[in-house]
mmCIF file with all atom_site columns, C-alpha atoms in Angstrom:
data_model
loop_
_atom_site.group_PDB
_atom_site.id
_atom_site.type_symbol
_atom_site.label_atom_id
_atom_site.label_alt_id
_atom_site.label_comp_id
_atom_site.label_asym_id
_atom_site.label_entity_id
_atom_site.label_seq_id
_atom_site.pdbx_PDB_ins_code
_atom_site.Cartn_x
_atom_site.Cartn_y
_atom_site.Cartn_z
_atom_site.occupancy
_atom_site.B_iso_or_equiv
_atom_site.pdbx_formal_charge
_atom_site.auth_seq_id
_atom_site.auth_comp_id
_atom_site.auth_asym_id
_atom_site.auth_atom_id
_atom_site.pdbx_PDB_model_num
ATOM 1   C CA . MET A 1 1   ? 6.916   14.714  12.391  1.00 83.00 ? 1   MET A CA 1
ATOM 2   C CA . THR A 1 2   ? 3.567   13.115  10.659  1.00 94.00 ? 2   THR A CA 1
ATOM 3   C CA . GLU A 1 3   ? 3.882   13.379  6.837   1.00 97.00 ? 3   GLU A CA 1
ATOM 4   C CA . LEU A 1 4   ? 1.022   14.700  4.925   1.00 97.00 ? 4   LEU A CA 1
ATOM 5   C CA . ILE A 1 5   ? 0.680   12.938  1.899   1.00 98.00 ? 5   ILE A CA 1
ATOM 6   C CA . LEU A 1 6   ? -2.335  13.821  -0.907  1.00 98.00 ? 6   LEU A CA 1
ATOM 7   C CA . ALA A 1 7   ? -4.682  11.439  -2.217  1.00 98.00 ? 7   ALA A CA 1
ATOM 8   C CA . LEU A 1 8   ? -4.959  12.756  -6.077  1.00 98.00 ? 8   LEU A CA 1
ATOM 9   C CA . ASP A 1 9   ? -7.835  11.469  -6.835  1.00 96.00 ? 9   ASP A CA 1
ATOM 10  C CA . VAL A 1 10  ? -8.540  13.451  -10.066 1.00 97.00 ? 10  VAL A CA 1
ATOM 11  C CA . LEU A 1 11  ? -9.534  12.257  -12.995 1.00 96.00 ? 11  LEU A CA 1
ATOM 12  C CA . THR A 1 12  ? -7.247  14.328  -16.019 1.00 96.00 ? 12  THR A CA 1
ATOM 13  C CA . ARG A 1 13  ? -3.703  14.763  -16.750 1.00 97.00 ? 13  ARG A CA 1
ATOM 14  C CA . GLU A 1 14  ? -4.004  18.454  -16.535 1.00 97.00 ? 14  GLU A CA 1
ATOM 15  C CA . GLU A 1 15  ? -5.940  19.017  -13.008 1.00 97.00 ? 15  GLU A CA 1
ATOM 16  C CA . ALA A 1 16  ? -3.133  16.524  -11.535 1.00 98.00 ? 16  ALA A CA 1
ATOM 17  C CA . VAL A 1 17  ? -0.338  18.056  -12.944 1.00 97.00 ? 17  VAL A CA 1
ATOM 18  C CA . TYR A 1 18  ? -1.140  21.670  -11.616 1.00 97.00 ? 18  TYR A CA 1
ATOM 19  C CA . ILE A 1 19  ? -2.868  20.137  -8.104  1.00 98.00 ? 19  ILE A CA 1
ATOM 20  C CA . ALA A 1 20  ? 0.470   18.751  -7.698  1.00 98.00 ? 20  ALA A CA 1
ATOM 21  C CA . ASP A 1 21  ? 2.874   21.026  -8.721  1.00 97.00 ? 21  ASP A CA 1
ATOM 22  C CA . LYS A 1 22  ? 0.854   23.532  -6.427  1.00 97.00 ? 22  LYS A CA 1
ATOM 23  C CA . THR A 1 23  ? 0.942   21.400  -3.582  1.00 98.00 ? 23  THR A CA 1
ATOM 24  C CA . ALA A 1 24  ? 4.132   19.927  -3.911  1.00 98.00 ? 24  ALA A CA 1
ATOM 25  C CA . PRO A 1 25  ? 6.254   22.373  -1.630  1.00 97.00 ? 25  PRO A CA 1
ATOM 26  C CA . TYR A 1 26  ? 3.826   21.145  1.225   1.00 97.00 ? 26  TYR A CA 1
ATOM 27  C CA . LEU A 1 27  ? 3.918   17.573  0.895   1.00 97.00 ? 27  LEU A CA 1
ATOM 28  C CA . ASP A 1 28  ? 5.932   14.627  1.954   1.00 97.00 ? 28  ASP A CA 1
ATOM 29  C CA . ALA A 1 29  ? 4.445   12.150  -0.454  1.00 98.00 ? 29  ALA A CA 1
ATOM 30  C CA . ILE A 1 30  ? 1.651   11.667  -3.481  1.00 98.00 ? 30  ILE A CA 1
ATOM 31  C CA . LYS A 1 31  ? -1.091  8.699   -3.248  1.00 98.00 ? 31  LYS A CA 1
ATOM 32  C CA . ILE A 1 32  ? -1.860  8.174   -7.061  1.00 98.00 ? 32  ILE A CA 1
ATOM 33  C CA . GLY A 1 33  ? -4.951  5.639   -7.521  1.00 97.00 ? 33  GLY A CA 1
ATOM 34  C CA . TYR A 1 34  ? -7.224  4.439   -9.723  1.00 96.00 ? 34  TYR A CA 1
ATOM 35  C CA . PRO A 1 35  ? -9.473  7.199   -10.987 1.00 95.00 ? 35  PRO A CA 1
ATOM 36  C CA . LEU A 1 36  ? -6.281  9.470   -11.936 1.00 97.00 ? 36  LEU A CA 1
ATOM 37  C CA . VAL A 1 37  ? -4.380  5.987   -13.935 1.00 97.00 ? 37  VAL A CA 1
ATOM 38  C CA . LEU A 1 38  ? -7.513  4.918   -15.681 1.00 96.00 ? 38  LEU A CA 1
ATOM 39  C CA . GLY A 1 39  ? -8.077  8.616   -16.762 1.00 95.00 ? 39  GLY A CA 1
ATOM 40  C CA . ALA A 1 40  ? -4.958  9.952   -17.693 1.00 96.00 ? 40  ALA A CA 1
ATOM 41  C CA . GLY A 1 41  ? -3.288  6.892   -18.096 1.00 95.00 ? 41  GLY A CA 1
ATOM 42  C CA . MET A 1 42  ? 0.267   5.210   -16.401 1.00 95.00 ? 42  MET A CA 1
ATOM 43  C CA . LYS A 1 43  ? 2.318   7.551   -17.964 1.00 95.00 ? 43  LYS A CA 1
ATOM 44  C CA . ILE A 1 44  ? 1.348   10.354  -15.583 1.00 97.00 ? 44  ILE A CA 1
ATOM 45  C CA . VAL A 1 45  ? 2.815   8.528   -12.623 1.00 97.00 ? 45  VAL A CA 1
ATOM 46  C CA . HIS A 1 46  ? 6.406   9.481   -14.329 1.00 94.00 ? 46  HIS A CA 1
ATOM 47  C CA . GLU A 1 47  ? 4.966   12.554  -15.428 1.00 95.00 ? 47  GLU A CA 1
ATOM 48  C CA . ILE A 1 48  ? 4.640   13.570  -11.454 1.00 97.00 ? 48  ILE A CA 1
ATOM 49  C CA . ALA A 1 49  ? 7.593   11.784  -10.208 1.00 96.00 ? 49  ALA A CA 1
ATOM 50  C CA . GLY A 1 50  ? 9.485   15.031  -11.831 1.00 95.00 ? 50  GLY A CA 1
ATOM 51  C CA . LEU A 1 51  ? 8.448   16.815  -8.811  1.00 96.00 ? 51  LEU A CA 1
ATOM 52  C CA . GLY A 1 52  ? 10.970  14.785  -6.784  1.00 97.00 ? 52  GLY A CA 1
ATOM 53  C CA . LEU A 1 53  ? 8.146   13.503  -3.942  1.00 98.00 ? 53  LEU A CA 1
ATOM 54  C CA . PRO A 1 54  ? 7.556   9.665   -3.258  1.00 98.00 ? 54  PRO A CA 1
ATOM 55  C CA . LEU A 1 55  ? 4.817   8.429   -5.343  1.00 98.00 ? 55  LEU A CA 1
ATOM 56  C CA . ILE A 1 56  ? 2.042   5.949   -3.448  1.00 98.00 ? 56  ILE A CA 1
ATOM 57  C CA . ALA A 1 57  ? 0.481   3.063   -5.715  1.00 98.00 ? 57  ALA A CA 1
ATOM 58  C CA . ASP A 1 58  ? -2.830  3.335   -4.190  1.00 98.00 ? 58  ASP A CA 1
ATOM 59  C CA . PHE A 1 59  ? -4.170  0.078   -6.192  1.00 98.00 ? 59  PHE A CA 1
ATOM 60  C CA . LYS A 1 60  ? -5.484  -1.776  -3.024  1.00 97.00 ? 60  LYS A CA 1
ATOM 61  C CA . VAL A 1 61  ? -3.714  -4.978  -4.393  1.00 98.00 ? 61  VAL A CA 1
ATOM 62  C CA . ALA A 1 62  ? -5.923  -7.710  -3.940  1.00 97.00 ? 62  ALA A CA 1
ATOM 63  C CA . ASP A 1 63  ? -5.661  -10.649 -5.818  1.00 97.00 ? 63  ASP A CA 1
ATOM 64  C CA . ILE A 1 64  ? -3.546  -14.107 -5.747  1.00 98.00 ? 64  ILE A CA 1
ATOM 65  C CA . PRO A 1 65  ? 0.032   -13.950 -5.384  1.00 98.00 ? 65  PRO A CA 1
ATOM 66  C CA . ASN A 1 66  ? 1.319   -14.267 -8.734  1.00 98.00 ? 66  ASN A CA 1
ATOM 67  C CA . THR A 1 67  ? -1.451  -11.250 -10.284 1.00 98.00 ? 67  THR A CA 1
ATOM 68  C CA . ASN A 1 68  ? -0.299  -9.383  -7.172  1.00 98.00 ? 68  ASN A CA 1
ATOM 69  C CA . LYS A 1 69  ? 3.379   -9.570  -7.941  1.00 98.00 ? 69  LYS A CA 1
ATOM 70  C CA . LEU A 1 70  ? 2.528   -8.867  -11.607 1.00 98.00 ? 70  LEU A CA 1
ATOM 71  C CA . ILE A 1 71  ? 0.484   -5.560  -10.415 1.00 98.00 ? 71  ILE A CA 1
ATOM 72  C CA . THR A 1 72  ? 3.020   -4.676  -7.946  1.00 98.00 ? 72  THR A CA 1
ATOM 73  C CA . GLU A 1 73  ? 6.043   -5.020  -10.296 1.00 98.00 ? 73  GLU A CA 1
ATOM 74  C CA . HIS A 1 74  ? 4.366   -2.941  -13.028 1.00 97.00 ? 74  HIS A CA 1
ATOM 75  C CA . ALA A 1 75  ? 4.086   -0.048  -10.579 1.00 98.00 ? 75  ALA A CA 1
ATOM 76  C CA . PHE A 1 76  ? 7.423   0.295   -9.446  1.00 98.00 ? 76  PHE A CA 1
ATOM 77  C CA . GLN A 1 77  ? 8.692   -0.052  -12.902 1.00 97.00 ? 77  GLN A CA 1
ATOM 78  C CA . ALA A 1 78  ? 6.191   2.806   -13.767 1.00 96.00 ? 78  ALA A CA 1
ATOM 79  C CA . GLY A 1 79  ? 8.006   5.476   -11.064 1.00 96.00 ? 79  GLY A CA 1
ATOM 80  C CA . PHE A 1 80  ? 6.122   4.263   -7.874  1.00 98.00 ? 80  PHE A CA 1
ATOM 81  C CA . SER A 1 81  ? 8.014   4.590   -4.283  1.00 98.00 ? 81  SER A CA 1
ATOM 82  C CA . ALA A 1 82  ? 5.339   2.285   -2.395  1.00 98.00 ? 82  ALA A CA 1
ATOM 83  C CA . ILE A 1 83  ? 2.624   0.407   -2.949  1.00 98.00 ? 83  ILE A CA 1
ATOM 84  C CA . ILE A 1 84  ? -0.816  -0.577  -0.981  1.00 98.00 ? 84  ILE A CA 1
ATOM 85  C CA . ALA A 1 85  ? -2.643  -4.192  -0.815  1.00 98.00 ? 85  ALA A CA 1
ATOM 86  C CA . GLN A 1 86  ? -5.393  -5.594  0.362   1.00 97.00 ? 86  GLN A CA 1
ATOM 87  C CA . GLY A 1 87  ? -4.948  -8.130  3.730   1.00 97.00 ? 87  GLY A CA 1
ATOM 88  C CA . PHE A 1 88  ? -8.269  -9.955  3.417   1.00 96.00 ? 88  PHE A CA 1
ATOM 89  C CA . THR A 1 89  ? -6.985  -11.599 0.627   1.00 96.00 ? 89  THR A CA 1
ATOM 90  C CA . GLY A 1 90  ? -4.445  -13.755 2.907   1.00 97.00 ? 90  GLY A CA 1
ATOM 91  C CA . SER A 1 91  ? -0.995  -14.151 3.797   1.00 98.00 ? 91  SER A CA 1
ATOM 92  C CA . ASP A 1 92  ? 0.486   -15.590 0.899   1.00 98.00 ? 92  ASP A CA 1
ATOM 93  C CA . SER A 1 93  ? -0.882  -12.618 -1.337  1.00 98.00 ? 93  SER A CA 1
ATOM 94  C CA . VAL A 1 94  ? 0.478   -10.074 0.912   1.00 98.00 ? 94  VAL A CA 1
ATOM 95  C CA . GLU A 1 95  ? 4.138   -11.676 1.114   1.00 98.00 ? 95  GLU A CA 1
ATOM 96  C CA . ALA A 1 96  ? 3.851   -11.459 -2.854  1.00 98.00 ? 96  ALA A CA 1
ATOM 97  C CA . CYS A 1 97  ? 3.253   -7.618  -2.840  1.00 98.00 ? 97  CYS A CA 1
ATOM 98  C CA . VAL A 1 98  ? 6.024   -7.299  0.373   1.00 98.00 ? 98  VAL A CA 1
ATOM 99  C CA . GLU A 1 99  ? 8.340   -9.137  -1.516  1.00 98.00 ? 99  GLU A CA 1
ATOM 100 C CA . THR A 1 100 ? 8.158   -7.463  -4.637  1.00 98.00 ? 100 THR A CA 1
ATOM 101 C CA . ALA A 1 101 ? 8.163   -4.202  -3.598  1.00 98.00 ? 101 ALA A CA 1
ATOM 102 C CA . HIS A 1 102 ? 11.025  -4.889  -1.437  1.00 98.00 ? 102 HIS A CA 1
ATOM 103 C CA . ASP A 1 103 ? 12.793  -6.387  -4.585  1.00 98.00 ? 103 ASP A CA 1
ATOM 104 C CA . TYR A 1 104 ? 12.238  -2.648  -5.912  1.00 98.00 ? 104 TYR A CA 1
ATOM 105 C CA . GLY A 1 105 ? 14.061  -0.932  -2.693  1.00 98.00 ? 105 GLY A CA 1
ATOM 106 C CA . GLY A 1 106 ? 10.031  0.392   -1.692  1.00 98.00 ? 106 GLY A CA 1
ATOM 107 C CA . SER A 1 107 ? 7.713   0.058   0.410   1.00 98.00 ? 107 SER A CA 1
ATOM 108 C CA . CYS A 1 108 ? 4.366   -2.098  1.036   1.00 98.00 ? 108 CYS A CA 1
ATOM 109 C CA . TYR A 1 109 ? 1.574   -0.978  3.331   1.00 98.00 ? 109 TYR A CA 1
ATOM 110 C CA . VAL A 1 110 ? -1.276  -3.467  4.360   1.00 98.00 ? 110 VAL A CA 1
ATOM 111 C CA . VAL A 1 111 ? -5.031  -1.751  4.512   1.00 97.00 ? 111 VAL A CA 1
ATOM 112 C CA . SER A 1 112 ? -6.356  -3.150  8.084   1.00 96.00 ? 112 SER A CA 1
ATOM 113 C CA . GLU A 1 113 ? -8.981  -0.944  7.981   1.00 92.00 ? 113 GLU A CA 1
ATOM 114 C CA . MET A 1 114 ? -10.780 1.435   5.834   1.00 86.00 ? 114 MET A CA 1
ATOM 115 C CA . SER A 1 115 ? -12.357 4.823   6.463   1.00 81.00 ? 115 SER A CA 1
ATOM 116 C CA . HIS A 1 116 ? -15.883 4.629   5.093   1.00 81.00 ? 116 HIS A CA 1
ATOM 117 C CA . PRO A 1 117 ? -19.075 3.658   7.064   1.00 78.00 ? 117 PRO A CA 1
ATOM 118 C CA . GLY A 1 118 ? -19.314 0.539   5.456   1.00 79.00 ? 118 GLY A CA 1
ATOM 119 C CA . ALA A 1 119 ? -16.518 -0.696  6.460   1.00 75.00 ? 119 ALA A CA 1
ATOM 120 C CA . LEU A 1 120 ? -17.261 -1.436  9.493   1.00 76.00 ? 120 LEU A CA 1
ATOM 121 C CA . GLU A 1 121 ? -19.376 -4.114  8.453   1.00 79.00 ? 121 GLU A CA 1
ATOM 122 C CA . PHE A 1 122 ? -16.426 -6.819  7.475   1.00 81.00 ? 122 PHE A CA 1
ATOM 123 C CA . LEU A 1 123 ? -13.200 -4.986  8.099   1.00 81.00 ? 123 LEU A CA 1
ATOM 124 C CA . SER A 1 124 ? -13.099 -3.436  11.420  1.00 81.00 ? 124 SER A CA 1
ATOM 125 C CA . GLY A 1 125 ? -12.845 -4.848  14.902  1.00 86.00 ? 125 GLY A CA 1
ATOM 126 C CA . GLU A 1 126 ? -11.082 -8.679  15.312  1.00 90.00 ? 126 GLU A CA 1
ATOM 127 C CA . ASN A 1 127 ? -11.146 -8.980  10.989  1.00 94.00 ? 127 ASN A CA 1
ATOM 128 C CA . ALA A 1 128 ? -8.793  -5.446  11.232  1.00 95.00 ? 128 ALA A CA 1
ATOM 129 C CA . ALA A 1 129 ? -6.570  -6.651  14.166  1.00 96.00 ? 129 ALA A CA 1
ATOM 130 C CA . ARG A 1 130 ? -6.126  -10.179 12.443  1.00 97.00 ? 130 ARG A CA 1
ATOM 131 C CA . ILE A 1 131 ? -4.939  -8.202  9.030   1.00 97.00 ? 131 ILE A CA 1
ATOM 132 C CA . ALA A 1 132 ? -2.692  -5.898  11.496  1.00 98.00 ? 132 ALA A CA 1
ATOM 133 C CA . LYS A 1 133 ? -0.961  -8.703  12.899  1.00 98.00 ? 133 LYS A CA 1
ATOM 134 C CA . MET A 1 134 ? -0.435  -10.741 9.630   1.00 98.00 ? 134 MET A CA 1
ATOM 135 C CA . ALA A 1 135 ? 1.197   -7.956  8.453   1.00 98.00 ? 135 ALA A CA 1
ATOM 136 C CA . VAL A 1 136 ? 3.567   -7.544  10.412  1.00 98.00 ? 136 VAL A CA 1
ATOM 137 C CA . GLU A 1 137 ? 4.802   -11.002 10.465  1.00 98.00 ? 137 GLU A CA 1
ATOM 138 C CA . CYS A 1 138 ? 4.693   -10.832 6.176   1.00 98.00 ? 138 CYS A CA 1
ATOM 139 C CA . GLY A 1 139 ? 6.960   -7.760  6.819   1.00 98.00 ? 139 GLY A CA 1
ATOM 140 C CA . ALA A 1 140 ? 4.946   -4.899  5.316   1.00 98.00 ? 140 ALA A CA 1
ATOM 141 C CA . ASP A 1 141 ? 6.314   -1.517  6.069   1.00 98.00 ? 141 ASP A CA 1
ATOM 142 C CA . GLY A 1 142 ? 3.385   -0.454  7.438   1.00 98.00 ? 142 GLY A CA 1
ATOM 143 C CA . ILE A 1 143 ? -0.865  -0.431  7.615   1.00 98.00 ? 143 ILE A CA 1
ATOM 144 C CA . ILE A 1 144 ? -3.526  1.556   6.480   1.00 97.00 ? 144 ILE A CA 1
ATOM 145 C CA . ALA A 1 145 ? -6.192  2.702   9.214   1.00 96.00 ? 145 ALA A CA 1
ATOM 146 C CA . PRO A 1 146 ? -9.106  5.097   9.143   1.00 95.00 ? 146 PRO A CA 1
ATOM 147 C CA . ALA A 1 147 ? -8.633  8.672   10.722  1.00 93.00 ? 147 ALA A CA 1
ATOM 148 C CA . THR A 1 148 ? -12.444 8.935   11.035  1.00 92.00 ? 148 THR A CA 1
ATOM 149 C CA . ARG A 1 149 ? -12.019 6.516   14.128  1.00 93.00 ? 149 ARG A CA 1
ATOM 150 C CA . PRO A 1 150 ? -8.683  7.418   16.196  1.00 95.00 ? 150 PRO A CA 1
ATOM 151 C CA . GLU A 1 151 ? -9.634  4.889   18.693  1.00 95.00 ? 151 GLU A CA 1
ATOM 152 C CA . ARG A 1 152 ? -9.485  2.073   16.158  1.00 95.00 ? 152 ARG A CA 1
ATOM 153 C CA . VAL A 1 153 ? -5.790  3.540   15.272  1.00 96.00 ? 153 VAL A CA 1
ATOM 154 C CA . LYS A 1 154 ? -5.051  3.282   18.737  1.00 96.00 ? 154 LYS A CA 1
ATOM 155 C CA . ALA A 1 155 ? -5.778  -0.125  19.005  1.00 96.00 ? 155 ALA A CA 1
ATOM 156 C CA . LEU A 1 156 ? -4.156  -1.269  15.852  1.00 97.00 ? 156 LEU A CA 1
ATOM 157 C CA . ARG A 1 157 ? -0.852  0.734   17.218  1.00 97.00 ? 157 ARG A CA 1
ATOM 158 C CA . GLU A 1 158 ? -0.608  -1.796  19.820  1.00 97.00 ? 158 GLU A CA 1
ATOM 159 C CA . ILE A 1 159 ? -0.411  -4.286  17.484  1.00 98.00 ? 159 ILE A CA 1
ATOM 160 C CA . ILE A 1 160 ? 1.938   -3.143  14.667  1.00 98.00 ? 160 ILE A CA 1
ATOM 161 C CA . GLY A 1 161 ? 4.264   -0.945  17.282  1.00 97.00 ? 161 GLY A CA 1
ATOM 162 C CA . SER A 1 162 ? 7.094   0.993   15.132  1.00 97.00 ? 162 SER A CA 1
ATOM 163 C CA . LYS A 1 163 ? 5.836   0.021   12.008  1.00 98.00 ? 163 LYS A CA 1
ATOM 164 C CA . LYS A 1 164 ? 4.317   2.921   10.140  1.00 98.00 ? 164 LYS A CA 1
ATOM 165 C CA . ILE A 1 165 ? 0.122   3.949   10.418  1.00 98.00 ? 165 ILE A CA 1
ATOM 166 C CA . LEU A 1 166 ? -0.616  5.961   7.063   1.00 98.00 ? 166 LEU A CA 1
ATOM 167 C CA . SER A 1 167 ? -4.497  7.256   7.479   1.00 97.00 ? 167 SER A CA 1
ATOM 168 C CA . PRO A 1 168 ? -7.092  8.298   5.059   1.00 95.00 ? 168 PRO A CA 1
ATOM 169 C CA . GLY A 1 169 ? -10.319 9.901   6.279   1.00 91.00 ? 169 GLY A CA 1
ATOM 170 C CA . VAL A 1 170 ? -9.378  13.313  6.979   1.00 93.00 ? 170 VAL A CA 1
ATOM 171 C CA . GLY A 1 171 ? -11.548 16.499  5.822   1.00 86.00 ? 171 GLY A CA 1
ATOM 172 C CA . ALA A 1 172 ? -14.366 15.179  3.572   1.00 81.00 ? 172 ALA A CA 1
ATOM 173 C CA . GLN A 1 173 ? -15.016 11.916  5.775   1.00 84.00 ? 173 GLN A CA 1
ATOM 174 C CA . GLY A 1 174 ? -14.880 14.118  8.801   1.00 84.00 ? 174 GLY A CA 1
ATOM 175 C CA . GLY A 1 175 ? -11.337 13.005  10.223  1.00 84.00 ? 175 GLY A CA 1
ATOM 176 C CA . ASP A 1 176 ? -9.849  15.432  12.712  1.00 91.00 ? 176 ASP A CA 1
ATOM 177 C CA . ALA A 1 177 ? -6.472  16.102  11.605  1.00 92.00 ? 177 ALA A CA 1
ATOM 178 C CA . LYS A 1 178 ? -5.230  18.073  14.896  1.00 94.00 ? 178 LYS A CA 1
ATOM 179 C CA . GLU A 1 179 ? -6.588  15.002  16.848  1.00 94.00 ? 179 GLU A CA 1
ATOM 180 C CA . ILE A 1 180 ? -5.063  12.286  14.578  1.00 95.00 ? 180 ILE A CA 1
ATOM 181 C CA . ALA A 1 181 ? -1.631  13.527  13.360  1.00 94.00 ? 181 ALA A CA 1
ATOM 182 C CA . PRO A 1 182 ? -0.037  12.523  16.704  1.00 95.00 ? 182 PRO A CA 1
ATOM 183 C CA . LEU A 1 183 ? -1.361  8.812   16.705  1.00 96.00 ? 183 LEU A CA 1
ATOM 184 C CA . ILE A 1 184 ? 0.461   8.132   13.226  1.00 97.00 ? 184 ILE A CA 1
ATOM 185 C CA . ASP A 1 185 ? 2.968   8.802   10.703  1.00 97.00 ? 185 ASP A CA 1
ATOM 186 C CA . GLY A 1 186 ? 1.347   9.801   7.223   1.00 97.00 ? 186 GLY A CA 1
ATOM 187 C CA . MET A 1 187 ? -1.920  11.667  7.269   1.00 97.00 ? 187 MET A CA 1
ATOM 188 C CA . ILE A 1 188 ? -3.787  11.183  3.902   1.00 97.00 ? 188 ILE A CA 1
ATOM 189 C CA . VAL A 1 189 ? -5.830  14.133  2.607   1.00 97.00 ? 189 VAL A CA 1
ATOM 190 C CA . GLY A 1 190 ? -7.926  14.640  -0.899  1.00 96.00 ? 190 GLY A CA 1
ATOM 191 C CA . ARG A 1 191 ? -10.764 16.500  -1.341  1.00 96.00 ? 191 ARG A CA 1
ATOM 192 C CA . SER A 1 192 ? -9.960  19.006  1.166   1.00 96.00 ? 192 SER A CA 1
ATOM 193 C CA . ILE A 1 193 ? -6.799  19.617  -0.594  1.00 97.00 ? 193 ILE A CA 1
ATOM 194 C CA . TYR A 1 194 ? -7.607  18.980  -4.318  1.00 96.00 ? 194 TYR A CA 1
ATOM 195 C CA . ASN A 1 195 ? -11.039 20.758  -4.067  1.00 96.00 ? 195 ASN A CA 1
ATOM 196 C CA . ALA A 1 196 ? -10.171 23.644  -1.910  1.00 96.00 ? 196 ALA A CA 1
ATOM 197 C CA . GLU A 1 197 ? -10.595 27.035  -4.153  1.00 96.00 ? 197 GLU A CA 1
ATOM 198 C CA . ASP A 1 198 ? -6.692  27.256  -3.801  1.00 97.00 ? 198 ASP A CA 1
ATOM 199 C CA . PRO A 1 199 ? -5.093  23.872  -3.543  1.00 97.00 ? 199 PRO A CA 1
ATOM 200 C CA . ALA A 1 200 ? -1.839  25.531  -2.336  1.00 97.00 ? 200 ALA A CA 1
ATOM 201 C CA . LYS A 1 201 ? -3.256  27.391  0.531   1.00 97.00 ? 201 LYS A CA 1
ATOM 202 C CA . ALA A 1 202 ? -5.225  24.117  1.803   1.00 96.00 ? 202 ALA A CA 1
ATOM 203 C CA . ALA A 1 203 ? -1.815  21.901  1.672   1.00 96.00 ? 203 ALA A CA 1
ATOM 204 C CA . GLU A 1 204 ? -0.377  24.453  3.398   1.00 96.00 ? 204 GLU A CA 1
ATOM 205 C CA . GLU A 1 205 ? -2.573  24.768  6.624   1.00 95.00 ? 205 GLU A CA 1
ATOM 206 C CA . TYR A 1 206 ? -2.339  20.832  6.595   1.00 93.00 ? 206 TYR A CA 1
ATOM 207 C CA . SER A 1 207 ? 1.098   21.107  6.562   1.00 92.00 ? 207 SER A CA 1
ATOM 208 C CA . PHE A 1 208 ? 1.302   22.874  9.890   1.00 84.00 ? 208 PHE A CA 1
ATOM 209 C CA . ILE A 1 209 ? -1.673  21.090  11.755  1.00 80.00 ? 209 ILE A CA 1
ATOM 210 C CA . ARG A 1 210 ? 0.778   17.724  11.127  1.00 61.00 ? 210 ARG A CA 1
ATOM 211 C CA . ARG A 1 211 ? 4.290   19.111  12.772  1.00 57.00 ? 211 ARG A CA 1
#
């Protein structure tokens, strides 16, 4: 069954706690990125972790190996279960994230291709394929691939085999949940849930689609 992952990109502690609490029964994990930690501080991670769901640090880590290691350590010490890193920085930087995540008993996912239109300028096609191959070689747990382009997900699946694919872009960006769910391991949904009039109902509806 494809997991449902909430991209909790709201800006305040109050909104984050409310939405996470209401939607938690229908989720398999929550992805937290810069919008929330910059708005509410890293302490929000510990608070939301109290719901018992795995938390994914969507920091798209993209620096030299030592800096990547330090960022990854800080994320796991704060309570995250997994981290997302960019692959274009090269294998040594990716390995730093992967090895550190595994030291903490967690997971690392590498961005192979993003879901927005601009990604087609540099982060698609052969470049995305090379990153996906490198992610496998570096021991990453999986990749990030776009729900907005199912044909690309299929192509990247051929490269990574049984490694996991988490896909953002469902809903607000135009990705079709019913089409992408059978192709991936984790469906990432953000605005279509947290901006909904009833976030819990929206999450429940997506939870049925992913089955």
